[in-house]
Every structure is written in C-alpha cells, then in structure tokens.
Amino acid sequence: MNSLLTIFLGMVLINNFILSKFLGLCPFFGVSKKLTNAISMGTAVTLVMVIASVATSIIHKYILIPYDVEFMNIIIYILVIAALVQIVEIVIKRTNITLYNALGIYLPLITTNCAVLGVTLINAQNNYSLMQSIISALGGGLGFTLILIIMSAIREKNELADTPKSMRGLPIAFIIASLLSLAFMGFNGLL
Amino acid sequence: MMEIEEKFTAKRFWKEIAKGIVLTNPVFVLVLGLCPTLAVTTSVDNALGMGAGVIFVLLGSNIIISLIRKITPNMVRIPVFIVVIAAFVTILSLLFEAYIPPLYESLGIYLPLIVVNCIILGRAEVFASKNPVLLSMADGIGVGLGFTVSLIIISFLREVLGTGSLQIFGKKLFAIPVLSQSPLTIFIMPPGAFIVIALLMALFKLLGVLKNE
C-alpha cells in the first residue's frame, strides 16, 4: 500500500510528466490557452493512459516475456495505443455523446502523445505489476492534467499582460513553464 | 501540399538538405519534437547521440516510405508509417544497447520515444510519401541535421552554464575559471531547459521581426 502511494505521489508531483520528464509538451503548449480545453485534454489523456497501461502490462507479462520477445515492445505498444485510442473513441461516441463532443478532437491527437507511450515504457522498465501500472498511469495522467489546468489559468491572465513583441506566444509560455517547474522542484524532498 | 514529383538533380539534393537546416528548422521554426529536445540536452554528448539516432531513423523511414509510396493504400498509410518508424527505432535501440551502452543508459526512455517524435511522422506524411527516394533521403538528412544542430546549440548552452565546462566523448575541452567552481546548476535541471529554449525562440522571433521591418 505504501509503495502504491509512493508511486502515485511520485508521478503526480515529483516526476511530473510535463515539468520534469518533458513528456507530452506538444498538447501542453497547444491546448493550454483555455481552461475548458485543458480539462478536456487532461481527462482524455488520463483515460487513455490508464487503459493503455492495463493493456500493455498484460501483454508484457503474458505475451512478450513468455515468448522472449521483449525487444519488440516499442512496435507492440505503439500499435496497442493506436488501436485503443480508436476503440475508446468509438465507445465514447456510442455511449456518451456529450463527453464525445467535449473530448472528440483531442482523442486522435493522443496516439502521438509521448506521455502515453512514455508511461507504458516506464511501467515496463520498472517491472511494475498490474496494480502498480494502473496507479502510475493514474498519477501520471492526473499530474499532467494538474499542470495543464494551472498553466491554462496563468495563460488566460497572461493574455491581458503587455508582453514584449518577441516574447509573445510560445517564448513566454516556456518561461511560465520554467517557473512552474522550479516551484515543483520543491516537492523533491517529499518522499 | 501539392508537391509534384520533381526531377532529381544534385542541386536539388543540396537545396533540400539546406532547407531542412535553416528555413524549416524543425525545433526553432516549426516547433516540433519538443520533448526529446528538452529532455536530452543536459550534455552535448547526449545531444549528439540523440541527433545521430534521429538522423538514422528519419533516413531509414524516409527511404522505405518513399519506396512503398505507390503501393500503400491511402486509408492505412498512417499505421504503415508508424510501423516502419517503430521498426527502425527498435533497430536503433538494439544497436545502441549493443555498441554504446553508456549512451543507451543516459538516453533512457527517450530513445524508444523517437517513435512518437512528430518530426519523423511529419516528414513521412508531408514529404517521403509524395517524393522519389533520393529526394526523400536528402530531406531526411537535412531535417535530421537541422534537429541535431538545434540540439547541439541548446545542450552547449546548458552544459557550459550548468557545469562551467564542456566535455565531448569524455574529453574535457575547456573550463571557465569562476563558473566551474560555482556553476549555475539550475541550467542542467528541468527549469533551465525551459528558460534556454524560451530565450532561443524569442531570439529567432526577434531576428524574424527585424528582417521584416
């Protein structure tokens, strides 16, 4: 139990995907301009991360290891993630049209989001069990969502500020990310 | 993008390479492939390793995708591209693990993550799937070099500021007297990566603004 909590907190605060591992930066800078978009994107990523972690950790344990083809994990994982994203999209479309409209355009983008492939590779690298994989994916996804929400709130305010011409847009967003990353380094001593 | 298959000439080959490095620099101009750019630029060694890896994968996948461009059904082209790219990344990661284990260790999960580097899939979709083999090769080398040059610039600044000295392949090239005793360690940590790339992007933007005026 203790180790699960350690994994969870580690993924949310200390090894945060965006601020310390630099994973999923494209959607981070792409959709962090508005708070509502940030929440939708975060939810979609967390959902796909958890499902992908379950699928890949089962495949890793029952197919890749018994047949001694662990080196194939990159190809297998990316195919599993691409297929899962399609399935999740179809299921959500059929069952919950409101959710589909909210997440719709973000789902296809997730296939090439390195955070999703990243979490499955981290799980495999650390030999996490099924439960540990789920917790680490959940932590990673929530950490991603948290930073996306904080960032979008700051950027909404920042729109009103008078920024020098050459710093407008991405450069200032990177500076904000840098300060956030500095703040989150304070959590390093937590565990 | 309506790119008609152009005739191959040596001039066009070099033009394609130069375009990738300067005009369509993947990092500073197109802002693609950010994750590895920030993650592996803690030292020039890592940047060189990552750059070499990306050039290898980009070249290989561009060649194969260009070769099969006429027999790939349009509907399934993206999955086909991804499988080709993933195959090259697997080859690369096995090669690194066998021949350069220290680099393999320090690149960690960012090596397999080359699969989802948007630069590679982007070039496959925009260029290699529409152009003949030799031009696609040139494009792969050009964009790969552009990416590597950007990585080297960022990692040079981060390593020099963050450690006060520069090491390439384990050999110390120079050390700055005061800085190496009390280095600005923040630059080799995550916040430093964000600051360096923010300032470099602002610089590129400023140059663009000055040029237009």
CSV table of C-alpha atoms in Angstrom, one decimal:
chain,number,residue,atom,x,y,z
A,1,MET,CA,0.0,0.0,0.0
A,2,ASN,CA,2.8,2.3,1.0
A,3,SER,CA,4.6,1.7,-2.3
A,4,LEU,CA,1.5,2.4,-4.3
A,5,LEU,CA,1.1,5.8,-2.5
A,6,THR,CA,4.8,6.5,-3.2
A,7,ILE,CA,4.4,5.7,-6.9
A,8,PHE,CA,1.3,7.8,-7.1
A,9,LEU,CA,2.7,10.9,-5.4
A,10,GLY,CA,6.0,10.5,-7.3
A,11,MET,CA,4.2,10.6,-10.6
A,12,VAL,CA,1.9,13.5,-9.7
A,13,LEU,CA,4.3,15.8,-8.0
A,14,ILE,CA,8.0,14.8,-8.3
A,15,ASN,CA,8.4,13.1,-11.6
A,16,ASN,CA,5.7,15.2,-13.2
A,17,PHE,CA,5.4,14.3,-16.9
A,18,ILE,CA,5.5,17.8,-18.2
A,19,LEU,CA,7.7,19.7,-15.7
A,20,SER,CA,10.4,17.1,-15.0
A,21,LYS,CA,10.2,14.5,-17.7
A,22,PHE,CA,9.2,16.8,-20.6
A,23,LEU,CA,6.6,14.3,-22.0
A,24,GLY,CA,3.5,15.5,-23.8
A,25,LEU,CA,4.8,19.0,-24.4
A,26,CYS,CA,3.0,19.4,-27.8
A,27,PRO,CA,-0.5,19.2,-26.4
A,28,PHE,CA,0.7,21.1,-23.3
A,29,PHE,CA,1.5,24.2,-25.3
A,30,GLY,CA,-1.2,23.5,-27.9
A,31,VAL,CA,-4.3,23.3,-25.7
A,32,SER,CA,-3.3,25.2,-22.6
A,33,LYS,CA,-4.7,28.5,-23.8
A,34,LYS,CA,-8.2,27.9,-22.4
A,35,LEU,CA,-9.2,26.3,-19.1
A,36,THR,CA,-12.1,24.2,-20.5
A,37,ASN,CA,-9.9,22.8,-23.3
A,38,ALA,CA,-7.2,21.9,-20.7
A,39,ILE,CA,-9.7,20.0,-18.6
A,40,SER,CA,-11.0,18.0,-21.6
A,41,MET,CA,-7.5,17.2,-22.9
A,42,GLY,CA,-6.3,16.2,-19.4
A,43,THR,CA,-9.3,13.8,-18.9
A,44,ALA,CA,-8.8,12.2,-22.3
A,45,VAL,CA,-5.1,11.7,-21.7
A,46,THR,CA,-5.6,10.2,-18.2
A,47,LEU,CA,-8.3,7.9,-19.5
A,48,VAL,CA,-6.2,6.6,-22.4
A,49,MET,CA,-3.1,6.3,-20.2
A,50,VAL,CA,-4.9,4.1,-17.7
A,51,ILE,CA,-6.4,1.8,-20.3
A,52,ALA,CA,-3.1,1.6,-22.3
A,53,SER,CA,-1.2,0.7,-19.1
A,54,VAL,CA,-3.6,-2.1,-18.3
A,55,ALA,CA,-3.4,-3.5,-21.9
A,56,THR,CA,0.3,-3.2,-22.3
A,57,SER,CA,1.2,-4.6,-18.8
A,58,ILE,CA,-1.0,-7.7,-19.6
A,59,ILE,CA,0.6,-8.1,-23.0
A,60,HIS,CA,4.1,-7.6,-21.5
A,61,LYS,CA,3.5,-10.2,-18.8
A,62,TYR,CA,1.7,-12.9,-20.8
A,63,ILE,CA,3.0,-12.5,-24.4
A,64,LEU,CA,6.3,-10.6,-24.6
A,65,ILE,CA,8.1,-12.2,-21.6
A,66,PRO,CA,7.0,-15.9,-22.2
A,67,TYR,CA,8.0,-15.8,-25.8
A,68,ASP,CA,11.2,-13.8,-25.0
A,69,VAL,CA,10.5,-11.0,-27.5
A,70,GLU,CA,10.7,-8.1,-25.1
A,71,PHE,CA,12.7,-6.1,-27.7
A,72,MET,CA,9.6,-5.9,-29.7
A,73,ASN,CA,7.9,-3.8,-27.1
A,74,ILE,CA,8.2,-0.4,-29.0
A,75,ILE,CA,6.3,-1.7,-32.0
A,76,ILE,CA,3.7,-3.6,-30.0
A,77,TYR,CA,3.0,-0.7,-27.6
A,78,ILE,CA,2.5,1.9,-30.3
A,79,LEU,CA,0.1,-0.4,-32.2
A,80,VAL,CA,-1.8,-1.2,-29.0
A,81,ILE,CA,-2.1,2.5,-28.1
A,82,ALA,CA,-3.2,3.5,-31.7
A,83,ALA,CA,-5.9,0.7,-31.6
A,84,LEU,CA,-7.0,1.6,-28.1
A,85,VAL,CA,-7.5,5.3,-29.0
A,86,GLN,CA,-9.7,4.2,-31.9
A,87,ILE,CA,-11.7,1.9,-29.7
A,88,VAL,CA,-12.1,4.4,-26.9
A,89,GLU,CA,-13.3,7.0,-29.5
A,90,ILE,CA,-15.9,4.6,-30.9
A,91,VAL,CA,-17.2,3.5,-27.4
A,92,ILE,CA,-17.5,7.1,-26.2
A,93,LYS,CA,-19.3,8.2,-29.4
A,94,ARG,CA,-21.8,5.4,-28.9
A,95,THR,CA,-22.4,5.7,-25.2
A,96,ASN,CA,-22.0,9.3,-24.2
A,97,ILE,CA,-22.4,11.9,-26.9
A,98,THR,CA,-21.8,14.9,-24.5
A,99,LEU,CA,-18.4,13.5,-23.5
A,100,TYR,CA,-17.6,12.7,-27.1
A,101,ASN,CA,-18.3,16.3,-28.1
A,102,ALA,CA,-16.1,17.5,-25.3
A,103,LEU,CA,-13.2,15.1,-25.9
A,104,GLY,CA,-13.8,14.5,-29.6
A,105,ILE,CA,-11.0,16.3,-31.4
A,106,TYR,CA,-8.4,15.6,-28.7
A,107,LEU,CA,-8.6,11.8,-28.8
A,108,PRO,CA,-6.9,11.2,-32.2
A,109,LEU,CA,-4.0,13.5,-31.1
A,110,ILE,CA,-3.3,11.3,-28.2
A,111,THR,CA,-1.9,8.5,-30.3
A,112,THR,CA,1.3,10.5,-30.9
A,113,ASN,CA,1.3,12.0,-27.4
A,114,CYS,CA,4.6,10.8,-26.0
A,115,ALA,CA,3.3,10.8,-22.4
A,116,VAL,CA,1.1,7.8,-23.2
A,117,LEU,CA,3.9,5.7,-24.7
A,118,GLY,CA,6.1,7.1,-22.0
A,119,VAL,CA,4.0,5.8,-19.2
A,120,THR,CA,3.8,2.3,-20.7
A,121,LEU,CA,7.6,2.2,-21.2
A,122,ILE,CA,8.2,3.5,-17.6
A,123,ASN,CA,6.0,0.7,-16.3
A,124,ALA,CA,7.8,-1.9,-18.3
A,125,GLN,CA,11.2,-0.5,-17.3
A,126,ASN,CA,10.4,-0.7,-13.6
A,127,ASN,CA,8.7,-4.1,-13.9
A,128,TYR,CA,5.6,-2.7,-12.3
A,129,SER,CA,2.8,-5.2,-11.5
A,130,LEU,CA,-0.7,-4.6,-13.0
A,131,MET,CA,-1.9,-2.6,-9.9
A,132,GLN,CA,1.3,-0.6,-9.8
A,133,SER,CA,1.0,0.2,-13.5
A,134,ILE,CA,-2.6,1.4,-13.1
A,135,ILE,CA,-1.6,3.7,-10.2
A,136,SER,CA,1.4,5.1,-12.0
A,137,ALA,CA,-0.7,5.8,-15.1
A,138,LEU,CA,-3.4,7.4,-13.0
A,139,GLY,CA,-0.7,9.5,-11.2
A,140,GLY,CA,0.9,10.5,-14.4
A,141,GLY,CA,-2.4,11.4,-16.0
A,142,LEU,CA,-3.6,13.5,-13.0
A,143,GLY,CA,-0.2,15.2,-12.8
A,144,PHE,CA,-0.4,16.1,-16.5
A,145,THR,CA,-4.0,17.4,-16.0
A,146,LEU,CA,-3.0,19.4,-12.9
A,147,ILE,CA,-0.2,21.2,-14.8
A,148,LEU,CA,-2.4,21.8,-17.8
A,149,ILE,CA,-5.0,23.4,-15.6
A,150,ILE,CA,-2.6,25.6,-13.7
A,151,MET,CA,-0.9,26.6,-17.0
A,152,SER,CA,-4.1,27.5,-18.8
A,153,ALA,CA,-5.3,29.6,-15.9
A,154,ILE,CA,-2.0,31.5,-15.9
A,155,ARG,CA,-2.0,31.9,-19.7
A,156,GLU,CA,-5.6,33.2,-19.6
A,157,LYS,CA,-4.4,36.0,-17.3
A,158,ASN,CA,-1.2,36.5,-19.2
A,159,GLU,CA,-3.2,37.3,-22.4
A,160,LEU,CA,-4.0,40.6,-20.8
A,161,ALA,CA,-0.4,41.5,-19.9
A,162,ASP,CA,1.8,43.7,-22.1
A,163,THR,CA,4.5,41.2,-23.2
A,164,PRO,CA,7.4,42.3,-25.4
A,165,LYS,CA,6.8,41.5,-29.1
A,166,SER,CA,9.5,38.9,-29.4
A,167,MET,CA,8.4,37.1,-26.2
A,168,ARG,CA,4.7,36.8,-27.2
A,169,GLY,CA,3.2,33.4,-27.6
A,170,LEU,CA,5.5,30.4,-27.1
A,171,PRO,CA,8.6,32.0,-25.5
A,172,ILE,CA,6.6,33.5,-22.6
A,173,ALA,CA,4.8,30.2,-22.2
A,174,PHE,CA,8.1,28.5,-21.8
A,175,ILE,CA,9.2,31.0,-19.2
A,176,ILE,CA,6.0,30.3,-17.3
A,177,ALA,CA,6.6,26.6,-17.6
A,178,SER,CA,10.1,27.1,-16.3
A,179,LEU,CA,8.9,29.0,-13.2
A,180,LEU,CA,6.3,26.2,-12.6
A,181,SER,CA,9.0,23.6,-12.9
A,182,LEU,CA,11.1,25.5,-10.4
A,183,ALA,CA,8.2,25.6,-8.0
A,184,PHE,CA,7.6,21.9,-8.4
A,185,MET,CA,11.2,21.1,-7.7
A,186,GLY,CA,10.3,22.0,-4.1
A,187,PHE,CA,8.4,18.7,-3.9
A,188,ASN,CA,11.7,16.8,-4.4
A,189,GLY,CA,12.2,16.3,-0.6
A,190,LEU,CA,8.7,15.0,-0.1
A,191,LEU,CA,9.4,11.3,-0.4
B,1,MET,CA,0.6,20.5,-50.1
B,2,MET,CA,0.7,19.9,-53.8
B,3,GLU,CA,4.1,18.6,-54.4
B,4,ILE,CA,4.5,17.1,-57.9
B,5,GLU,CA,7.4,14.6,-58.2
B,6,GLU,CA,10.3,16.7,-59.4
B,7,LYS,CA,13.2,15.5,-61.4
B,8,PHE,CA,16.2,14.6,-59.3
B,9,THR,CA,19.3,16.8,-59.7
B,10,ALA,CA,22.4,17.2,-57.5
B,11,LYS,CA,21.5,20.8,-57.0
B,12,ARG,CA,18.1,20.0,-55.7
B,13,PHE,CA,19.6,17.4,-53.4
B,14,TRP,CA,21.7,20.0,-51.6
B,15,LYS,CA,18.9,22.6,-51.6
B,16,GLU,CA,16.7,20.1,-49.8
B,17,ILE,CA,19.4,19.5,-47.2
B,18,ALA,CA,20.0,23.2,-46.6
B,19,LYS,CA,16.2,23.9,-46.4
B,20,GLY,CA,15.9,21.4,-43.6
B,21,ILE,CA,18.7,23.0,-41.5
B,22,VAL,CA,17.8,26.7,-41.8
B,23,LEU,CA,14.4,27.6,-43.4
B,24,THR,CA,12.4,24.8,-41.9
B,25,ASN,CA,14.5,24.2,-38.8
B,26,PRO,CA,12.3,21.6,-37.0
B,27,VAL,CA,12.9,22.9,-33.5
B,28,PHE,CA,13.0,26.7,-33.6
B,29,VAL,CA,10.9,27.4,-36.7
B,30,LEU,CA,8.3,24.6,-36.8
B,31,VAL,CA,8.4,23.8,-33.0
B,32,LEU,CA,8.3,20.1,-33.5
B,33,GLY,CA,9.8,17.3,-31.4
B,34,LEU,CA,10.0,19.4,-28.2
B,35,CYS,CA,10.0,16.5,-25.7
B,36,PRO,CA,13.4,15.0,-26.6
B,37,THR,CA,14.8,18.5,-27.3
B,38,LEU,CA,14.3,19.5,-23.7
B,39,ALA,CA,14.9,16.1,-22.1
B,40,VAL,CA,18.3,15.0,-23.6
B,41,THR,CA,20.1,18.3,-23.9
B,42,THR,CA,21.7,18.2,-20.4
B,43,SER,CA,25.0,17.4,-22.2
B,44,VAL,CA,26.4,17.8,-25.7
B,45,ASP,CA,27.2,14.1,-25.7
B,46,ASN,CA,23.6,13.2,-25.2
B,47,ALA,CA,22.5,15.7,-27.8
B,48,LEU,CA,24.9,14.2,-30.4
B,49,GLY,CA,23.7,10.7,-29.6
B,50,MET,CA,20.0,11.7,-29.9
B,51,GLY,CA,20.7,13.6,-33.1
B,52,ALA,CA,22.5,10.7,-34.7
B,53,GLY,CA,19.6,8.4,-33.7
B,54,VAL,CA,17.0,10.7,-35.2
B,55,ILE,CA,19.0,11.1,-38.4
B,56,PHE,CA,19.3,7.3,-38.7
B,57,VAL,CA,15.6,6.7,-38.1
B,58,LEU,CA,14.5,9.6,-40.3
B,59,LEU,CA,16.7,8.5,-43.2
B,60,GLY,CA,15.7,4.9,-42.9
B,61,SER,CA,11.9,5.6,-42.6
B,62,ASN,CA,12.0,8.2,-45.4
B,63,ILE,CA,13.7,5.7,-47.8
B,64,ILE,CA,11.3,2.8,-47.0
B,65,ILE,CA,8.2,5.0,-47.1
B,66,SER,CA,9.2,6.6,-50.3
B,67,LEU,CA,9.9,3.2,-51.8
B,68,ILE,CA,6.5,1.9,-50.9
B,69,ARG,CA,4.6,5.1,-51.5
B,70,LYS,CA,2.9,3.7,-54.7
B,71,ILE,CA,1.6,0.5,-53.1
B,72,THR,CA,0.5,1.9,-49.8
B,73,PRO,CA,-3.3,2.3,-49.7
B,74,ASN,CA,-4.2,5.8,-48.6
B,75,MET,CA,-6.6,4.7,-45.9
B,76,VAL,CA,-4.0,2.8,-43.9
B,77,ARG,CA,-1.0,5.0,-44.6
B,78,ILE,CA,-0.5,6.4,-41.0
B,79,PRO,CA,-0.4,2.9,-39.3
B,80,VAL,CA,2.0,1.8,-42.1
B,81,PHE,CA,4.3,4.8,-41.4
B,82,ILE,CA,4.2,4.2,-37.7
B,83,VAL,CA,5.1,0.5,-38.0
B,84,VAL,CA,8.0,1.4,-40.4
B,85,ILE,CA,9.3,4.1,-37.9
B,86,ALA,CA,8.9,1.8,-34.9
B,87,ALA,CA,10.9,-0.9,-36.7
B,88,PHE,CA,13.8,1.5,-37.3
B,89,VAL,CA,13.6,2.7,-33.7
B,90,THR,CA,13.8,-0.9,-32.5
B,91,ILE,CA,16.9,-1.5,-34.7
B,92,LEU,CA,18.5,1.7,-33.4
B,93,SER,CA,17.8,0.9,-29.7
B,94,LEU,CA,19.3,-2.6,-30.2
B,95,LEU,CA,22.4,-1.1,-31.9
B,96,PHE,CA,22.8,1.4,-29.1
B,97,GLU,CA,22.3,-1.2,-26.4
B,98,ALA,CA,25.0,-3.4,-28.0
B,99,TYR,CA,27.6,-0.9,-29.0
B,100,ILE,CA,27.2,2.3,-27.0
B,101,PRO,CA,25.7,1.1,-23.6
B,102,PRO,CA,26.6,4.4,-21.7
B,103,LEU,CA,24.6,6.4,-24.2
B,104,TYR,CA,21.8,3.9,-24.2
B,105,GLU,CA,21.6,4.3,-20.4
B,106,SER,CA,21.7,8.0,-20.4
B,107,LEU,CA,19.1,8.5,-23.1
B,108,GLY,CA,16.8,6.1,-21.2
B,109,ILE,CA,13.1,6.1,-22.3
B,110,TYR,CA,13.7,9.0,-24.7
B,111,LEU,CA,15.4,6.5,-27.2
B,112,PRO,CA,12.2,4.4,-27.8
B,113,LEU,CA,10.2,7.6,-27.7
B,114,ILE,CA,11.7,8.6,-31.0
B,115,VAL,CA,8.7,6.7,-32.4
B,116,VAL,CA,6.3,9.4,-31.4
B,117,ASN,CA,8.6,12.3,-32.4
B,118,CYS,CA,6.3,14.4,-34.6
B,119,ILE,CA,9.2,15.4,-36.9
B,120,ILE,CA,9.6,11.8,-38.2
B,121,LEU,CA,5.9,11.1,-38.8
B,122,GLY,CA,5.6,14.7,-40.2
B,123,ARG,CA,8.3,14.2,-42.8
B,124,ALA,CA,6.8,10.8,-43.8
B,125,GLU,CA,3.4,12.3,-44.3
B,126,VAL,CA,4.4,15.6,-45.9
B,127,PHE,CA,7.5,14.6,-47.9
B,128,ALA,CA,8.5,10.9,-48.2
B,129,SER,CA,5.1,9.7,-49.2
B,130,LYS,CA,5.0,12.1,-52.2
B,131,ASN,CA,8.6,12.2,-53.4
B,132,PRO,CA,11.1,9.9,-55.0
B,133,VAL,CA,13.7,8.0,-53.0
B,134,LEU,CA,16.8,10.2,-53.4
B,135,LEU,CA,15.0,13.4,-52.7
B,136,SER,CA,13.4,11.8,-49.6
B,137,MET,CA,16.9,10.8,-48.5
B,138,ALA,CA,18.1,14.4,-48.8
B,139,ASP,CA,15.0,15.6,-46.9
B,140,GLY,CA,15.7,13.1,-44.1
B,141,ILE,CA,19.4,14.2,-43.8
B,142,GLY,CA,18.5,17.9,-43.9
B,143,VAL,CA,15.7,17.8,-41.3
B,144,GLY,CA,17.8,15.4,-39.2
B,145,LEU,CA,20.8,17.7,-39.3
B,146,GLY,CA,18.6,20.7,-38.5
B,147,PHE,CA,17.3,18.9,-35.5
B,148,THR,CA,20.8,17.9,-34.4
B,149,VAL,CA,22.1,21.4,-34.8
B,150,SER,CA,19.3,22.7,-32.6
B,151,LEU,CA,20.0,20.1,-30.0
B,152,ILE,CA,23.7,21.0,-30.0
B,153,ILE,CA,23.1,24.7,-29.6
B,154,ILE,CA,20.7,24.1,-26.6
B,155,SER,CA,22.9,21.5,-25.0
B,156,PHE,CA,26.1,23.6,-25.4
B,157,LEU,CA,24.5,26.5,-23.6
B,158,ARG,CA,23.1,24.2,-20.9
B,159,GLU,CA,26.3,22.3,-20.3
B,160,VAL,CA,28.5,25.3,-20.3
B,161,LEU,CA,26.3,27.4,-18.0
B,162,GLY,CA,25.3,24.4,-15.8
B,163,THR,CA,28.7,22.8,-15.2
B,164,GLY,CA,31.1,25.6,-16.2
B,165,SER,CA,33.0,23.3,-18.6
B,166,LEU,CA,32.5,21.3,-21.8
B,167,GLN,CA,33.1,17.6,-22.2
B,168,ILE,CA,32.8,15.7,-25.5
B,169,PHE,CA,33.2,12.0,-25.6
B,170,GLY,CA,34.7,12.0,-22.1
B,171,LYS,CA,37.4,14.6,-23.1
B,172,LYS,CA,37.3,17.9,-21.3
B,173,LEU,CA,37.6,20.7,-23.9
B,174,PHE,CA,37.6,23.7,-21.7
B,175,ALA,CA,36.6,25.0,-18.3
B,176,ILE,CA,35.5,28.6,-17.5
B,177,PRO,CA,37.5,29.6,-14.3
B,178,VAL,CA,34.9,31.1,-12.0
B,179,LEU,CA,31.9,29.4,-13.4
B,180,SER,CA,33.3,25.9,-13.0
B,181,GLN,CA,33.8,26.4,-9.3
B,182,SER,CA,30.3,27.6,-8.7
B,183,PRO,CA,28.2,26.5,-11.7
B,184,LEU,CA,24.7,27.6,-12.4
B,185,THR,CA,23.4,24.1,-11.7
B,186,ILE,CA,19.8,25.2,-12.5
B,187,PHE,CA,20.6,25.0,-16.2
B,188,ILE,CA,21.1,21.3,-16.3
B,189,MET,CA,17.9,20.8,-14.3
B,190,PRO,CA,14.5,20.9,-15.9
B,191,PRO,CA,13.7,24.6,-15.3
B,192,GLY,CA,16.9,25.6,-17.1
B,193,ALA,CA,15.8,23.7,-20.2
B,194,PHE,CA,12.6,25.7,-20.4
B,195,ILE,CA,14.5,29.0,-19.9
B,196,VAL,CA,17.1,28.3,-22.6
B,197,ILE,CA,14.6,27.3,-25.2
B,198,ALA,CA,12.3,30.2,-24.4
B,199,LEU,CA,15.2,32.7,-24.9
B,200,LEU,CA,16.4,31.0,-28.1
B,201,MET,CA,12.9,31.0,-29.6
B,202,ALA,CA,12.5,34.7,-28.7
B,203,LEU,CA,15.8,35.4,-30.4
B,204,PHE,CA,14.7,33.6,-33.6
B,205,LYS,CA,11.4,35.6,-33.5
B,206,LEU,CA,13.3,38.8,-32.9
B,207,LEU,CA,15.5,38.1,-35.9
B,208,GLY,CA,12.4,37.4,-38.0
B,209,VAL,CA,10.8,40.7,-36.8
B,210,LEU,CA,13.9,42.7,-37.6
B,211,LYS,CA,14.2,41.1,-41.0
B,212,ASN,CA,10.6,42.1,-41.9
B,213,GLU,CA,10.9,45.7,-40.8
